[in-house]
PDB file of C-alpha atoms in Angstrom:
ATOM      1  CA  MET B  29      20.712 -16.879  -2.297  1.00 46.00           C
ATOM      2  CA  VAL B  30      20.456 -13.219  -1.234  1.00 61.00           C
ATOM      3  CA  SER B  31      18.819 -12.809   2.165  1.00 83.00           C
ATOM      4  CA  PHE B  32      15.526 -10.949   2.485  1.00 83.00           C
ATOM      5  CA  LEU B  33      17.181  -8.077   4.360  1.00 84.00           C
ATOM      6  CA  ALA B  34      19.929  -7.746   1.735  1.00 89.00           C
ATOM      7  CA  ALA B  35      17.307  -7.810  -1.041  1.00 90.00           C
ATOM      8  CA  THR B  36      15.314  -4.989   0.587  1.00 91.00           C
ATOM      9  CA  GLU B  37      18.474  -2.910   0.972  1.00 92.00           C
ATOM     10  CA  GLN B  38      19.212  -3.386  -2.736  1.00 94.00           C
ATOM     11  CA  VAL B  39      15.709  -2.207  -3.657  1.00 94.00           C
ATOM     12  CA  GLU B  40      16.094   0.811  -1.366  1.00 95.00           C
ATOM     13  CA  ALA B  41      19.313   1.672  -3.214  1.00 96.00           C
ATOM     14  CA  GLN B  42      17.494   1.315  -6.559  1.00 96.00           C
ATOM     15  CA  ILE B  43      14.730   3.683  -5.401  1.00 95.00           C
ATOM     16  CA  GLN B  44      17.384   6.193  -4.373  1.00 96.00           C
ATOM     17  CA  THR B  45      18.954   5.912  -7.842  1.00 96.00           C
ATOM     18  CA  TYR B  46      15.495   6.348  -9.387  1.00 96.00           C
ATOM     19  CA  ASN B  47      14.973   9.591  -7.446  1.00 96.00           C
ATOM     20  CA  GLU B  48      18.392  10.838  -8.558  1.00 96.00           C
ATOM     21  CA  LYS B  49      17.541  10.132 -12.205  1.00 96.00           C
ATOM     22  CA  VAL B  50      14.254  12.016 -11.840  1.00 95.00           C
ATOM     23  CA  SER B  51      16.161  15.003 -10.424  1.00 96.00           C
ATOM     24  CA  ALA B  52      18.517  14.857 -13.415  1.00 96.00           C
ATOM     25  CA  ILE B  53      15.512  14.765 -15.771  1.00 95.00           C
ATOM     26  CA  ALA B  54      14.055  17.855 -14.070  1.00 94.00           C
ATOM     27  CA  LYS B  55      17.346  19.723 -14.582  1.00 94.00           C
ATOM     28  CA  LEU B  56      17.404  18.781 -18.272  1.00 92.00           C
ATOM     29  CA  HIS B  57      13.838  20.039 -18.582  1.00 91.00           C
ATOM     30  CA  GLY B  58      14.944  23.450 -17.369  1.00 90.00           C
ATOM     31  CA  ARG B  59      17.833  23.575 -19.843  1.00 90.00           C
ATOM     32  CA  ILE B  60      15.668  22.466 -22.784  1.00 87.00           C
ATOM     33  CA  LEU B  61      13.047  25.111 -22.017  1.00 85.00           C
ATOM     34  CA  HIS B  62      15.740  27.723 -22.696  1.00 82.00           C
ATOM     35  CA  ASP B  63      17.356  25.870 -25.608  1.00 79.00           C
ATOM     36  CA  ILE B  64      14.617  23.952 -27.433  1.00 64.00           C
ATOM     37  CA  ASP B  65      16.758  23.420 -30.555  1.00 66.00           C
ATOM     38  CA  SER B  66      19.550  21.598 -28.729  1.00 72.00           C
ATOM     39  CA  GLY B  67      19.637  18.125 -30.206  1.00 78.00           C
ATOM     40  CA  GLN B  68      22.271  17.056 -27.698  1.00 88.00           C
ATOM     41  CA  LEU B  69      20.048  17.936 -24.727  1.00 89.00           C
ATOM     42  CA  HIS B  70      17.120  16.063 -26.246  1.00 87.00           C
ATOM     43  CA  SER B  71      19.303  13.001 -26.839  1.00 90.00           C
ATOM     44  CA  GLN B  72      20.467  13.099 -23.222  1.00 92.00           C
ATOM     45  CA  LEU B  73      16.872  13.431 -22.038  1.00 91.00           C
ATOM     46  CA  ASP B  74      15.633  10.552 -24.202  1.00 91.00           C
ATOM     47  CA  GLU B  75      18.403   8.279 -22.933  1.00 94.00           C
ATOM     48  CA  LEU B  76      17.796   9.246 -19.313  1.00 95.00           C
ATOM     49  CA  VAL B  77      14.038   8.724 -19.628  1.00 94.00           C
ATOM     50  CA  LYS B  78      14.667   5.289 -21.153  1.00 94.00           C
ATOM     51  CA  ASP B  79      17.040   4.297 -18.316  1.00 96.00           C
ATOM     52  CA  THR B  80      14.570   5.543 -15.709  1.00 95.00           C
ATOM     53  CA  ARG B  81      11.744   3.560 -17.313  1.00 93.00           C
ATOM     54  CA  GLN B  82      13.810   0.361 -17.278  1.00 95.00           C
ATOM     55  CA  LEU B  83      14.848   0.964 -13.657  1.00 95.00           C
ATOM     56  CA  ALA B  84      11.192   1.429 -12.674  1.00 94.00           C
ATOM     57  CA  GLN B  85      10.296  -1.911 -14.241  1.00 93.00           C
ATOM     58  CA  SER B  86      13.140  -3.595 -12.361  1.00 94.00           C
ATOM     59  CA  ILE B  87      12.091  -2.062  -9.032  1.00 94.00           C
ATOM     60  CA  ARG B  88       8.454  -3.068  -9.543  1.00 92.00           C
ATOM     61  CA  ALA B  89       9.449  -6.659 -10.359  1.00 92.00           C
ATOM     62  CA  ARG B  90      11.703  -6.916  -7.293  1.00 91.00           C
ATOM     63  CA  ILE B  91       9.028  -5.513  -4.984  1.00 91.00           C
ATOM     64  CA  LYS B  92       6.573  -8.096  -6.317  1.00 88.00           C
ATOM     65  CA  GLU B  93       9.155 -10.790  -5.654  1.00 87.00           C
ATOM     66  CA  LEU B  94       9.626  -9.580  -2.084  1.00 86.00           C
ATOM     67  CA  GLN B  95       5.859  -9.451  -1.563  1.00 81.00           C
ATOM     68  CA  SER B  96       5.635 -13.111  -2.600  1.00 80.00           C
ATOM     69  CA  LEU B  97       8.074 -14.166   0.152  1.00 74.00           C
ATOM     70  CA  ARG B  98       5.448 -14.202   2.858  1.00 64.00           C
ATOM     71  CA  ASP B  99       3.813 -16.888   4.928  1.00 61.00           C
ATOM     72  CA  THR B 100       1.479 -17.174   7.894  1.00 60.00           C
ATOM     73  CA  THR B 101       4.235 -16.859  10.496  1.00 66.00           C
ATOM     74  CA  ARG B 102       5.267 -13.732  12.374  1.00 69.00           C
ATOM     75  CA  HIS B 103       8.408 -13.561  10.220  1.00 72.00           C
ATOM     76  CA  GLY B 104       6.139 -13.572   7.168  1.00 72.00           C
ATOM     77  CA  LEU B 105       4.251 -10.590   8.557  1.00 75.00           C
ATOM     78  CA  VAL B 106       7.509  -8.695   9.134  1.00 79.00           C
ATOM     79  CA  ARG B 107       8.566  -9.385   5.525  1.00 81.00           C
ATOM     80  CA  GLU B 108       5.182  -8.224   4.274  1.00 82.00           C
ATOM     81  CA  LYS B 109       5.415  -4.958   6.204  1.00 85.00           C
ATOM     82  CA  ARG B 110       8.939  -4.331   4.910  1.00 87.00           C
ATOM     83  CA  ALA B 111       7.855  -4.979   1.309  1.00 87.00           C
ATOM     84  CA  GLU B 112       4.853  -2.688   1.776  1.00 89.00           C
ATOM     85  CA  LEU B 113       7.141   0.096   3.029  1.00 91.00           C
ATOM     86  CA  LEU B 114       9.255  -0.251  -0.123  1.00 92.00           C
ATOM     87  CA  ARG B 115       6.112  -0.153  -2.266  1.00 92.00           C
ATOM     88  CA  GLU B 116       5.019   3.071  -0.576  1.00 92.00           C
ATOM     89  CA  ARG B 117       8.434   4.679  -1.079  1.00 93.00           C
ATOM     90  CA  PHE B 118       8.476   3.674  -4.730  1.00 94.00           C
ATOM     91  CA  SER B 119       4.923   4.974  -5.220  1.00 93.00           C
ATOM     92  CA  GLU B 120       6.020   8.331  -3.818  1.00 94.00           C
ATOM     93  CA  ALA B 121       9.007   8.368  -6.182  1.00 94.00           C
ATOM     94  CA  VAL B 122       6.794   7.588  -9.184  1.00 94.00           C
ATOM     95  CA  GLN B 123       4.306  10.278  -8.137  1.00 93.00           C
ATOM     96  CA  ASN B 124       7.163  12.767  -7.871  1.00 94.00           C
ATOM     97  CA  TYR B 125       8.320  11.861 -11.393  1.00 93.00           C
ATOM     98  CA  HIS B 126       4.752  12.296 -12.648  1.00 93.00           C
ATOM     99  CA  ASN B 127       4.648  15.766 -11.066  1.00 94.00           C
ATOM    100  CA  VAL B 128       7.979  16.662 -12.732  1.00 93.00           C
ATOM    101  CA  GLU B 129       6.646  15.664 -16.156  1.00 91.00           C
ATOM    102  CA  GLN B 130       3.350  17.454 -15.523  1.00 91.00           C
ATOM    103  CA  LYS B 131       5.184  20.675 -14.653  1.00 92.00           C
ATOM    104  CA  TYR B 132       7.375  20.346 -17.750  1.00 89.00           C
ATOM    105  CA  ASN B 133       4.323  19.713 -19.926  1.00 88.00           C
ATOM    106  CA  ALA B 134       2.644  22.889 -18.656  1.00 89.00           C
ATOM    107  CA  ALA B 135       5.806  24.955 -19.259  1.00 88.00           C
ATOM    108  CA  GLN B 136       6.232  23.599 -22.797  1.00 85.00           C
ATOM    109  CA  ARG B 137       2.617  24.380 -23.642  1.00 84.00           C
ATOM    110  CA  ILE B 138       2.928  27.938 -22.359  1.00 86.00           C
ATOM    111  CA  GLN B 139       6.040  28.575 -24.436  1.00 82.00           C
ATOM    112  CA  ALA B 140       4.573  26.849 -27.490  1.00 81.00           C
ATOM    113  CA  GLU B 141       1.436  28.990 -27.247  1.00 83.00           C
ATOM    114  CA  HIS B 142       3.590  32.115 -27.021  1.00 81.00           C
ATOM    115  CA  GLN B 143       5.483  31.127 -30.169  1.00 78.00           C
ATOM    116  CA  ILE B 144       2.267  30.270 -32.010  1.00 78.00           C
ATOM    117  CA  ARG B 145       1.000  33.772 -31.353  1.00 79.00           C
ATOM    118  CA  ILE B 146       4.252  35.190 -32.711  1.00 76.00           C
ATOM    119  CA  VAL B 147       3.341  33.621 -36.041  1.00 73.00           C
ATOM    120  CA  LYS B 148      -0.355  34.407 -35.736  1.00 73.00           C
ATOM    121  CA  PRO B 149      -1.238  36.883 -32.969  1.00 77.00           C
ATOM    122  CA  SER B 150      -4.956  36.460 -33.657  1.00 77.00           C
ATOM    123  CA  ALA B 151      -4.904  32.654 -33.172  1.00 75.00           C
ATOM    124  CA  THR B 152      -7.829  31.462 -31.072  1.00 80.00           C
ATOM    125  CA  ASP B 153      -7.521  29.069 -28.150  1.00 81.00           C
ATOM    126  CA  LYS B 154      -9.049  26.324 -30.294  1.00 82.00           C
ATOM    127  CA  GLU B 155      -6.466  26.876 -33.011  1.00 76.00           C
ATOM    128  CA  VAL B 156      -3.695  26.692 -30.418  1.00 76.00           C
ATOM    129  CA  GLN B 157      -5.090  23.422 -29.041  1.00 77.00           C
ATOM    130  CA  ASP B 158      -5.398  22.021 -32.559  1.00 73.00           C
ATOM    131  CA  ILE B 159      -1.703  22.683 -33.159  1.00 70.00           C
ATOM    132  CA  LEU B 160      -0.641  21.171 -29.843  1.00 71.00           C
ATOM    133  CA  GLY B 161      -3.013  18.195 -30.028  1.00 68.00           C
ATOM    134  CA  ASP B 162      -2.140  14.568 -30.743  1.00 56.00           C
ATOM    135  CA  THR B 163      -2.696  15.187 -34.458  1.00 55.00           C
ATOM    136  CA  PRO B 164      -1.378  18.741 -34.939  1.00 53.00           C
ATOM    137  CA  ASN B 165      -2.873  21.024 -37.564  1.00 52.00           C
ATOM    138  CA  GLY B 166      -0.083  23.005 -39.246  1.00 55.00           C
ATOM    139  CA  GLN B 167      -2.403  24.909 -41.540  1.00 59.00           C
ATOM    140  CA  ILE B 168      -2.234  27.996 -39.338  1.00 57.00           C
ATOM    141  CA  PHE B 169       1.535  28.135 -39.711  1.00 58.00           C
ATOM    142  CA  GLN B 170       1.434  27.501 -43.434  1.00 58.00           C
ATOM    143  CA  GLN B 171      -1.012  30.340 -43.990  1.00 60.00           C
ATOM    144  CA  ALA B 172       0.875  32.658 -41.660  1.00 56.00           C
ATOM    145  CA  LEU B 173       4.239  31.921 -43.245  1.00 52.00           C
ATOM    146  CA  MET B 174       2.838  32.670 -46.720  1.00 54.00           C
ATOM    147  CA  ASN B 175       2.047  36.172 -45.477  1.00 57.00           C
ATOM    148  CA  ASN B 176       5.073  36.500 -43.192  1.00 55.00           C
ATOM    149  CA  HIS B 177       8.489  35.656 -44.537  1.00 53.00           C
ATOM    150  CA  GLN B 178      10.318  36.973 -41.532  1.00 60.00           C
ATOM    151  CA  ARG B 179      12.930  34.687 -40.037  1.00 64.00           C
ATOM    152  CA  LYS B 180      11.356  35.218 -36.618  1.00 63.00           C
ATOM    153  CA  ALA B 181       8.107  33.558 -37.732  1.00 63.00           C
ATOM    154  CA  GLN B 182       9.950  30.636 -39.322  1.00 67.00           C
ATOM    155  CA  ASP B 183      12.024  30.110 -36.185  1.00 71.00           C
ATOM    156  CA  ALA B 184       8.859  30.163 -34.101  1.00 69.00           C
ATOM    157  CA  TYR B 185       7.310  27.550 -36.377  1.00 68.00           C
ATOM    158  CA  HIS B 186      10.247  25.176 -35.954  1.00 70.00           C
ATOM    159  CA  ALA B 187      10.331  25.797 -32.186  1.00 74.00           C
ATOM    160  CA  VAL B 188       6.652  24.918 -31.878  1.00 73.00           C
ATOM    161  CA  GLN B 189       7.233  21.705 -33.815  1.00 73.00           C
ATOM    162  CA  ALA B 190      10.054  20.762 -31.430  1.00 77.00           C
ATOM    163  CA  ARG B 191       7.966  21.610 -28.386  1.00 78.00           C
ATOM    164  CA  HIS B 192       5.048  19.623 -29.762  1.00 73.00           C
ATOM    165  CA  ASN B 193       7.262  16.560 -30.101  1.00 79.00           C
ATOM    166  CA  ASP B 194       8.315  17.048 -26.493  1.00 82.00           C
ATOM    167  CA  ILE B 195       4.684  17.346 -25.411  1.00 82.00           C
ATOM    168  CA  LEU B 196       3.864  14.042 -27.122  1.00 81.00           C
ATOM    169  CA  ARG B 197       6.786  12.353 -25.353  1.00 85.00           C
ATOM    170  CA  ILE B 198       5.726  13.878 -22.023  1.00 85.00           C
ATOM    171  CA  THR B 199       2.169  12.651 -22.533  1.00 84.00           C
ATOM    172  CA  LYS B 200       3.414   9.116 -23.214  1.00 87.00           C
ATOM    173  CA  THR B 201       5.605   9.154 -20.113  1.00 89.00           C
ATOM    174  CA  MET B 202       2.794  10.487 -17.921  1.00 85.00           C
ATOM    175  CA  VAL B 203       0.468   7.736 -19.147  1.00 87.00           C
ATOM    176  CA  GLU B 204       3.103   5.110 -18.312  1.00 88.00           C
ATOM    177  CA  LEU B 205       3.623   6.597 -14.848  1.00 87.00           C
ATOM    178  CA  SER B 206      -0.129   6.694 -14.209  1.00 86.00           C
ATOM    179  CA  GLN B 207      -0.401   3.040 -15.199  1.00 86.00           C
ATOM    180  CA  LEU B 208       2.490   2.184 -12.893  1.00 85.00           C
ATOM    181  CA  MET B 209       0.857   4.013  -9.984  1.00 83.00           C
ATOM    182  CA  ASP B 210      -2.428   2.189 -10.680  1.00 84.00           C
ATOM    183  CA  ASP B 211      -0.541  -1.104 -10.762  1.00 83.00           C
ATOM    184  CA  LEU B 212       1.082  -0.384  -7.404  1.00 80.00           C
ATOM    185  CA  ALA B 213      -2.244   0.649  -5.886  1.00 80.00           C
ATOM    186  CA  LEU B 214      -3.978  -2.457  -7.281  1.00 73.00           C
ATOM    187  CA  ALA B 215      -1.292  -4.669  -5.783  1.00 62.00           C
ATOM    188  CA  VAL B 216      -2.193  -3.286  -2.353  1.00 61.00           C
ATOM    189  CA  GLU B 217      -5.874  -4.128  -2.791  1.00 54.00           C
ATOM    190  CA  GLN B 218      -5.120  -7.653  -4.013  1.00 54.00           C
ATOM    191  CA  ASP B 219      -2.702  -8.293  -1.174  1.00 55.00           C
ATOM    192  CA  GLN B 220      -4.879  -6.840   1.582  1.00 53.00           C
ATOM    193  CA  ASP B 221      -6.834 -10.058   2.152  1.00 55.00           C
ATOM    194  CA  LYS B 222      -3.589 -12.029   2.343  1.00 54.00           C
ATOM    195  CA  ILE B 223      -2.163  -9.474   4.746  1.00 54.00           C
ATOM    196  CA  ASN B 224      -5.272  -9.783   6.922  1.00 57.00           C
ATOM    197  CA  ILE B 225      -4.870 -13.574   6.986  1.00 55.00           C
ATOM    198  CA  ILE B 226      -1.216 -13.259   7.954  1.00 53.00           C
ATOM    199  CA  GLU B 227      -2.047 -10.774  10.719  1.00 56.00           C
ATOM    200  CA  SER B 228      -4.890 -12.972  11.946  1.00 60.00           C
ATOM    201  CA  ASN B 229      -2.648 -16.028  12.049  1.00 57.00           C
ATOM    202  CA  ALA B 230       0.072 -14.048  13.764  1.00 54.00           C
ATOM    203  CA  GLU B 231      -2.394 -12.923  16.435  1.00 62.00           C
ATOM    204  CA  LYS B 232      -3.552 -16.513  16.882  1.00 60.00           C
ATOM    205  CA  VAL B 233       0.023 -17.692  17.263  1.00 52.00           C
ATOM    206  CA  GLU B 234       0.645 -14.961  19.828  1.00 59.00           C
ATOM    207  CA  LYS B 235      -2.497 -15.873  21.790  1.00 66.00           C
ATOM    208  CA  ASP B 236      -1.591 -19.557  21.659  1.00 61.00           C
ATOM    209  CA  ALA B 237       1.876 -18.721  22.921  1.00 55.00           C
ATOM    210  CA  GLU B 238       0.445 -16.645  25.759  1.00 65.00           C
ATOM    211  CA  GLN B 239      -2.010 -19.421  26.633  1.00 65.00           C
ATOM    212  CA  GLY B 240       0.795 -21.979  26.541  1.00 60.00           C
ATOM    213  CA  LEU B 241       2.849 -19.786  28.843  1.00 58.00           C
ATOM    214  CA  LYS B 242      -0.054 -19.486  31.267  1.00 67.00           C
ATOM    215  CA  GLU B 243      -0.613 -23.231  31.239  1.00 63.00           C
ATOM    216  CA  SER B 244       3.119 -23.782  31.736  1.00 61.00           C
ATOM    217  CA  ASN B 245       3.122 -21.458  34.733  1.00 67.00           C
ATOM    218  CA  ILE B 246       0.092 -23.250  36.203  1.00 67.00           C
ATOM    219  CA  ALA B 247       1.761 -26.615  35.719  1.00 59.00           C
ATOM    220  CA  LYS B 248       4.945 -25.285  37.306  1.00 69.00           C
ATOM    221  CA  LYS B 249       3.047 -24.043  40.359  1.00 74.00           C
ATOM    222  CA  LEU B 250       1.192 -27.370  40.618  1.00 65.00           C
ATOM    223  CA  MET B 251       4.453 -29.301  40.517  1.00 70.00           C
ATOM    224  CA  GLU B 252       5.882 -27.074  43.231  1.00 78.00           C
ATOM    225  CA  LYS B 253       2.842 -27.790  45.421  1.00 75.00           C
ATOM    226  CA  ILE B 254       3.184 -31.525  44.797  1.00 71.00           C
ATOM    227  CA  ARG B 255       6.871 -31.421  45.707  1.00 76.00           C
ATOM    228  CA  ARG B 256       6.081 -29.525  48.915  1.00 79.00           C
ATOM    229  CA  LYS B 257       3.404 -32.036  49.822  1.00 74.00           C
ATOM    230  CA  LYS B 258       5.808 -34.902  49.138  1.00 75.00           C
ATOM    231  CA  VAL B 259       8.365 -33.321  51.476  1.00 73.00           C
ATOM    232  CA  ILE B 260       5.718 -32.816  54.161  1.00 78.00           C
ATOM    233  CA  CYS B 261       4.494 -36.399  53.762  1.00 74.00           C
ATOM    234  CA  PHE B 262       8.061 -37.652  54.000  1.00 72.00           C
ATOM    235  CA  PHE B 263       8.673 -35.817  57.255  1.00 72.00           C
ATOM    236  CA  ILE B 264       5.332 -36.996  58.670  1.00 78.00           C
ATOM    237  CA  PHE B 265       6.209 -40.561  57.710  1.00 73.00           C
ATOM    238  CA  LEU B 266       9.643 -40.147  59.297  1.00 76.00           C
ATOM    239  CA  LEU B 267       8.092 -38.714  62.454  1.00 79.00           C
ATOM    240  CA  VAL B 268       5.650 -41.642  62.672  1.00 74.00           C
ATOM    241  CA  VAL B 269       8.505 -44.113  62.247  1.00 72.00           C
ATOM    242  CA  ILE B 270      10.462 -42.367  64.995  1.00 79.00           C
ATOM    243  CA  ILE B 271       7.453 -42.422  67.346  1.00 79.00           C
ATOM    244  CA  ILE B 272       6.777 -46.082  66.638  1.00 78.00           C
ATOM    245  CA  ALA B 273      10.449 -46.937  67.103  1.00 73.00           C
ATOM    246  CA  ALA B 274      10.514 -45.022  70.368  1.00 73.00           C
ATOM    247  CA  ALA B 275       7.370 -46.738  71.576  1.00 72.00           C
ATOM    248  CA  VAL B 276       8.664 -50.184  70.641  1.00 69.00           C
ATOM    249  CA  GLY B 277      12.011 -49.415  72.196  1.00 70.00           C
ATOM    250  CA  GLY B 278      10.371 -48.216  75.399  1.00 69.00           C
ATOM    251  CA  SER B 279       8.167 -51.317  75.581  1.00 71.00           C
ATOM    252  CA  ILE B 280      11.135 -53.647  75.136  1.00 70.00           C
ATOM    253  CA  ALA B 281      13.129 -51.770  77.811  1.00 67.00           C
ATOM    254  CA  ALA B 282      10.234 -52.041  80.266  1.00 66.00           C
ATOM    255  CA  GLN B 283       9.899 -55.790  79.724  1.00 70.00           C
ATOM    256  CA  ASN B 284      13.617 -56.296  80.233  1.00 67.00           C
ATOM    257  CA  ALA B 285      13.439 -54.319  83.480  1.00 66.00           C
ATOM    258  CA  ARG B 286      10.609 -56.480  84.882  1.00 65.00           C
ATOM    259  CA  LYS B 287      12.505 -59.680  84.024  1.00 65.00           C
ATOM    260  CA  LYS B 288      15.503 -58.450  86.035  1.00 64.00           C
ATOM    261  CA  ILE B 289      13.325 -57.688  89.031  1.00 63.00           C
ATOM    262  CA  THR B 290      11.731 -61.137  89.044  1.00 60.00           C
TER     263      THR B 290
END
């Protein structure tokens, strides 16, 4: 089984890959803005967006798995903090991707509006929004093309259609990213109570350990005092024995001396 540390390192590597894919997507955005009709670029973008979406799902699942490997011990708290750090890094990566798509969406809309006004310079803002909405209204183009058979107007019409398809894809991706960010934020709220319990238990364990150490030190000092008292008592006892032996010896010597005299 992969260790917790090894698992976190793997997730960190996945987040790095995710950021690299987002950078590649941003570069493709820039190329497509200047070459909207390139089917090859759109195919590359679609494939890259798909891979990035799948990678995001994998990262989210692995972070959830790491967050579940916690307990009420100090090691559990360390694991929880490490998993939370990964969640924060991934949230930042997702937010960055969202910003990339938002910027691309704004650029596509600006260019699409410019091309709409090529076909119909007098188009109102509402008409522009109707064309670029979720259910586009192509009536403006149809009427304009009936009165304008220039190739420039027809090219603009096709370019707007392509940009509108991109805008729909961007909108879908941004919704998915927003949902992912909400999911990551919700996970923090749901886990906060558990984190508080872990921290509380960890503090209790630390206090108990400190109290145990204090009690151990007290017991150690008490034992040292007892040993010192035992040594003192031993020497007192030895001194008493010596005194008694000396007294008895002196008494016996005195009696023997008197017997010799008599």
